[in-house]
CSV table of C-alpha atoms in Angstrom, one decimal:
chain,number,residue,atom,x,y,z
A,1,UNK,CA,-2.5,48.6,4.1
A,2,UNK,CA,-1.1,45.9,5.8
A,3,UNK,CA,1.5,44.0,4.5
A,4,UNK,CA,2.0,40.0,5.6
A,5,UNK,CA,5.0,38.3,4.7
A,6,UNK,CA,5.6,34.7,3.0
A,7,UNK,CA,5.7,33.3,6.5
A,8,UNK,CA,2.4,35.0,7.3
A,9,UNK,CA,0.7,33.8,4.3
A,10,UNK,CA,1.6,30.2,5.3
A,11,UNK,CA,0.3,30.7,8.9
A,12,UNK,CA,-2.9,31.8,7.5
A,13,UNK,CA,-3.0,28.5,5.5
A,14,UNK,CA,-2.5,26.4,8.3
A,15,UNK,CA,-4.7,28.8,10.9
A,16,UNK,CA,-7.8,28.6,7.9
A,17,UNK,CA,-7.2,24.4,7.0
A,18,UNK,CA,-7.3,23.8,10.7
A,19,UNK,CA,-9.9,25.8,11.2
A,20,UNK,CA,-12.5,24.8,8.2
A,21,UNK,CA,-11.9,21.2,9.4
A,22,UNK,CA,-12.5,21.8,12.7
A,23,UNK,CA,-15.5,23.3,11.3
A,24,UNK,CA,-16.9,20.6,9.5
A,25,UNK,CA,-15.9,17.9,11.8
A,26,UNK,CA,-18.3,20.1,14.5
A,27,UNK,CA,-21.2,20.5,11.6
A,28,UNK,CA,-21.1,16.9,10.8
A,29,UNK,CA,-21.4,15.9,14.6
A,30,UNK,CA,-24.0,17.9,15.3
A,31,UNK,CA,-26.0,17.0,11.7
A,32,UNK,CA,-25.3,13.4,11.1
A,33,UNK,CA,-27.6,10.7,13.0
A,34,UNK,CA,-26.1,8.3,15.9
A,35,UNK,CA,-27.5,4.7,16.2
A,36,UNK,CA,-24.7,2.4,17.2
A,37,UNK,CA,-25.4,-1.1,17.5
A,38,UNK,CA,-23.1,-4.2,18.1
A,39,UNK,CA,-23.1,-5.0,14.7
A,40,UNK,CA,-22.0,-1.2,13.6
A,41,UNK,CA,-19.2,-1.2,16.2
A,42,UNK,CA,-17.4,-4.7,14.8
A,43,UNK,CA,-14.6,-4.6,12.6
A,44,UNK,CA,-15.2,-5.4,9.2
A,45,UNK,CA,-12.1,-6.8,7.0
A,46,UNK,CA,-12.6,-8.2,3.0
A,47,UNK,CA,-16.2,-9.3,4.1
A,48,UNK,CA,-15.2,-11.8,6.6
A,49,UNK,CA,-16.2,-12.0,9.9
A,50,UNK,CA,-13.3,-11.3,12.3
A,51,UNK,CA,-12.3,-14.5,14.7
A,52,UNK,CA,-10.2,-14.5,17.2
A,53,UNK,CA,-7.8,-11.5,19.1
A,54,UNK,CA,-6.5,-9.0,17.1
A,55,UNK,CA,-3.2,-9.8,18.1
A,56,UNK,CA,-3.0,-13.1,16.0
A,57,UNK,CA,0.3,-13.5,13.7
A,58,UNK,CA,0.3,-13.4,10.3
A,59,UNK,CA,2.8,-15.0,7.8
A,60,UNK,CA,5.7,-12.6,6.9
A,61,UNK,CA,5.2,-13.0,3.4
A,62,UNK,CA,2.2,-10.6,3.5
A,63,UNK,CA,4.6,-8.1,4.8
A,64,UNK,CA,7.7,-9.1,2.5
A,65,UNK,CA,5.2,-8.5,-0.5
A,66,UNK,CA,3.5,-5.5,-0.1
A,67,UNK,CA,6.9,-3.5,0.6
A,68,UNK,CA,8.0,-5.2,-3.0
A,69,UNK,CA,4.8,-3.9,-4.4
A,70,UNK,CA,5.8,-0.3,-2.9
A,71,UNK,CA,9.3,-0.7,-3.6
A,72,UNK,CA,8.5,-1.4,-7.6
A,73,UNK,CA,5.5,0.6,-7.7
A,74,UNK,CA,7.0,3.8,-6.6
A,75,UNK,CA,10.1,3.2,-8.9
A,76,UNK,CA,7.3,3.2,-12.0
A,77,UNK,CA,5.9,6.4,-10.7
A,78,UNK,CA,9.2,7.8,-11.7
A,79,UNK,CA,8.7,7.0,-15.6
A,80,UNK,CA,6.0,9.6,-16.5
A,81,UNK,CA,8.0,12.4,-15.2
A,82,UNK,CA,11.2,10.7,-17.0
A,83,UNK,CA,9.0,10.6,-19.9
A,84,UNK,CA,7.9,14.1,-19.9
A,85,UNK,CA,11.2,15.8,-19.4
A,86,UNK,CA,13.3,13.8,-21.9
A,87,UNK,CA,10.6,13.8,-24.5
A,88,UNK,CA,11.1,17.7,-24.8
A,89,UNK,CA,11.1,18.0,-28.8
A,90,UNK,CA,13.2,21.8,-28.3
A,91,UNK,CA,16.5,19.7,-26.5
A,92,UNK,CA,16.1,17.0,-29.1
A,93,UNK,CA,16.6,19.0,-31.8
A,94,UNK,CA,19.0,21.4,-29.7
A,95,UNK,CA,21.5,18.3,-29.6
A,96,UNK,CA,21.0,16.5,-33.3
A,97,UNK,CA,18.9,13.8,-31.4
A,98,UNK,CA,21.6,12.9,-28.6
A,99,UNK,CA,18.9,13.7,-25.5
A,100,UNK,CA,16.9,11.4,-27.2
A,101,UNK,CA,19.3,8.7,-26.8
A,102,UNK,CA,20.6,9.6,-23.4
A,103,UNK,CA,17.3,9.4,-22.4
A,104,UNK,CA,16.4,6.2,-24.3
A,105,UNK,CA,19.4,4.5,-22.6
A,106,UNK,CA,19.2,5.8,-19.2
A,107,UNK,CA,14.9,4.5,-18.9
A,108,UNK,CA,16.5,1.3,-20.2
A,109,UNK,CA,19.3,1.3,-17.4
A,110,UNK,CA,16.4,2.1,-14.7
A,111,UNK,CA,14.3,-0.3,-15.9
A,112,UNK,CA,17.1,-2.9,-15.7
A,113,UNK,CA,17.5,-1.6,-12.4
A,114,UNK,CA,14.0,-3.2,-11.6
A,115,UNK,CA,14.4,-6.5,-13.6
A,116,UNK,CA,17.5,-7.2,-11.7
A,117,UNK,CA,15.4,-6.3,-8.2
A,118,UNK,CA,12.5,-8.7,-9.3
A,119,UNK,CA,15.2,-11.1,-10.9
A,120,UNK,CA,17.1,-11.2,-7.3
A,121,UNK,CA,13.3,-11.4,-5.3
A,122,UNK,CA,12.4,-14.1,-7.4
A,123,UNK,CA,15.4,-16.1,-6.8
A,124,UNK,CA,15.5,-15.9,-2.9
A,125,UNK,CA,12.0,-17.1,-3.7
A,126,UNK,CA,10.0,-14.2,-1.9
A,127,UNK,CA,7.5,-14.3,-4.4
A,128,UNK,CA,6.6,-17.7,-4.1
A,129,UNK,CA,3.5,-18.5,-1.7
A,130,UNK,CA,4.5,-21.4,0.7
A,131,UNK,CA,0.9,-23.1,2.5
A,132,UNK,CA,1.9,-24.5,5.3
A,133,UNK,CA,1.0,-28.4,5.6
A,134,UNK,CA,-2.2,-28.8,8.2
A,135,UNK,CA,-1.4,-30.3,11.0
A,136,UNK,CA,-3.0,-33.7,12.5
A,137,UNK,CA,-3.8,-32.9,15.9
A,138,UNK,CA,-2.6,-35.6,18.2
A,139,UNK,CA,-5.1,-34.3,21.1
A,140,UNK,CA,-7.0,-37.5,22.9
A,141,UNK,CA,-10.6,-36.6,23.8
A,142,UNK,CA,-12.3,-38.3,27.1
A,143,UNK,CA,-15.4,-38.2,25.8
A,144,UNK,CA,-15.8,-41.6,23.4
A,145,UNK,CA,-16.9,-40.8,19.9
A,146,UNK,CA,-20.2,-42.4,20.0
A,147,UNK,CA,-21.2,-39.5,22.7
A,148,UNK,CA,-21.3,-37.1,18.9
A,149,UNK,CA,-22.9,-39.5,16.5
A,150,UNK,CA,-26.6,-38.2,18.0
A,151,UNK,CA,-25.3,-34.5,16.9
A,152,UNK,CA,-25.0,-35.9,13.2
């Protein structure tokens, strides 16, 4: 009998996951129909129509708060976990209730933690959303303005 070590084991993993996908990927090609059209090949963002390059800038804010959202939503993630561990009934009772309260002050300190973030976010005004003011254009046309009022 042959005998395959912990490395081995992992290689087979990766050798058999590549391998099914490649798999599939090649089943699915060959199974699934192909009628592209311009209107299948566009992009297709929040049900708008896409104008303009792709390259266009957008306001940093979007940026600034979606890593906030990240930031503060993967600091939550931590709370279940927390919650789990230090809500072990066997420790409680092992230390006369002191776990408990470790545990009850130090998800207060971490969520401190966060209300001071948000606090300091909030105060450099990073969550506030700033429109910028249209501008008038100040651009003189050649053509007089009675040549549009048949286009009304």
């Amino acid at each position: 009998m042959i005998e395959i070590s912990g490395f081995g084991v992992v290689l087979l993993f990766l050798v058999g996951g590549i391998g099914f996908l490649m798999v599939t990927l090649i089943v699915g090609r060959m199974l699934r129909p192909s009628r592209p059209t311009a209107e299948k090949q566009t992009t297709y963002e929040s049900g708008e129509e896409p104008s303009g390059t792709a390259w266009g800038q957008f306001n940093v804010r979007f940026y600034i708060i979606a890593l906030i959202f990240l930031l503060f939503e993967a600091e939550l993630v931590f709370l279940f976990p927390w919650a789990t561990v230090f809500g072990k009934e066997e420790l409680i009772q092992r230390t006369n209730g002191l776990w408990g309260k470790f545990s009850m002050i130090e998800t207060f300190i971490f969520i401190g933690i966060l209300l001071v973030g948000l606090a300091y976010v909030w105060a450099k005004g990073m969550l506030e959303w700033v429109r910028p003011k249209p501008k008038a254009s100040t651009y003189k046309s050649k053509i007089p303005a009675s040549a549009y009022d048949k286009f009304k």
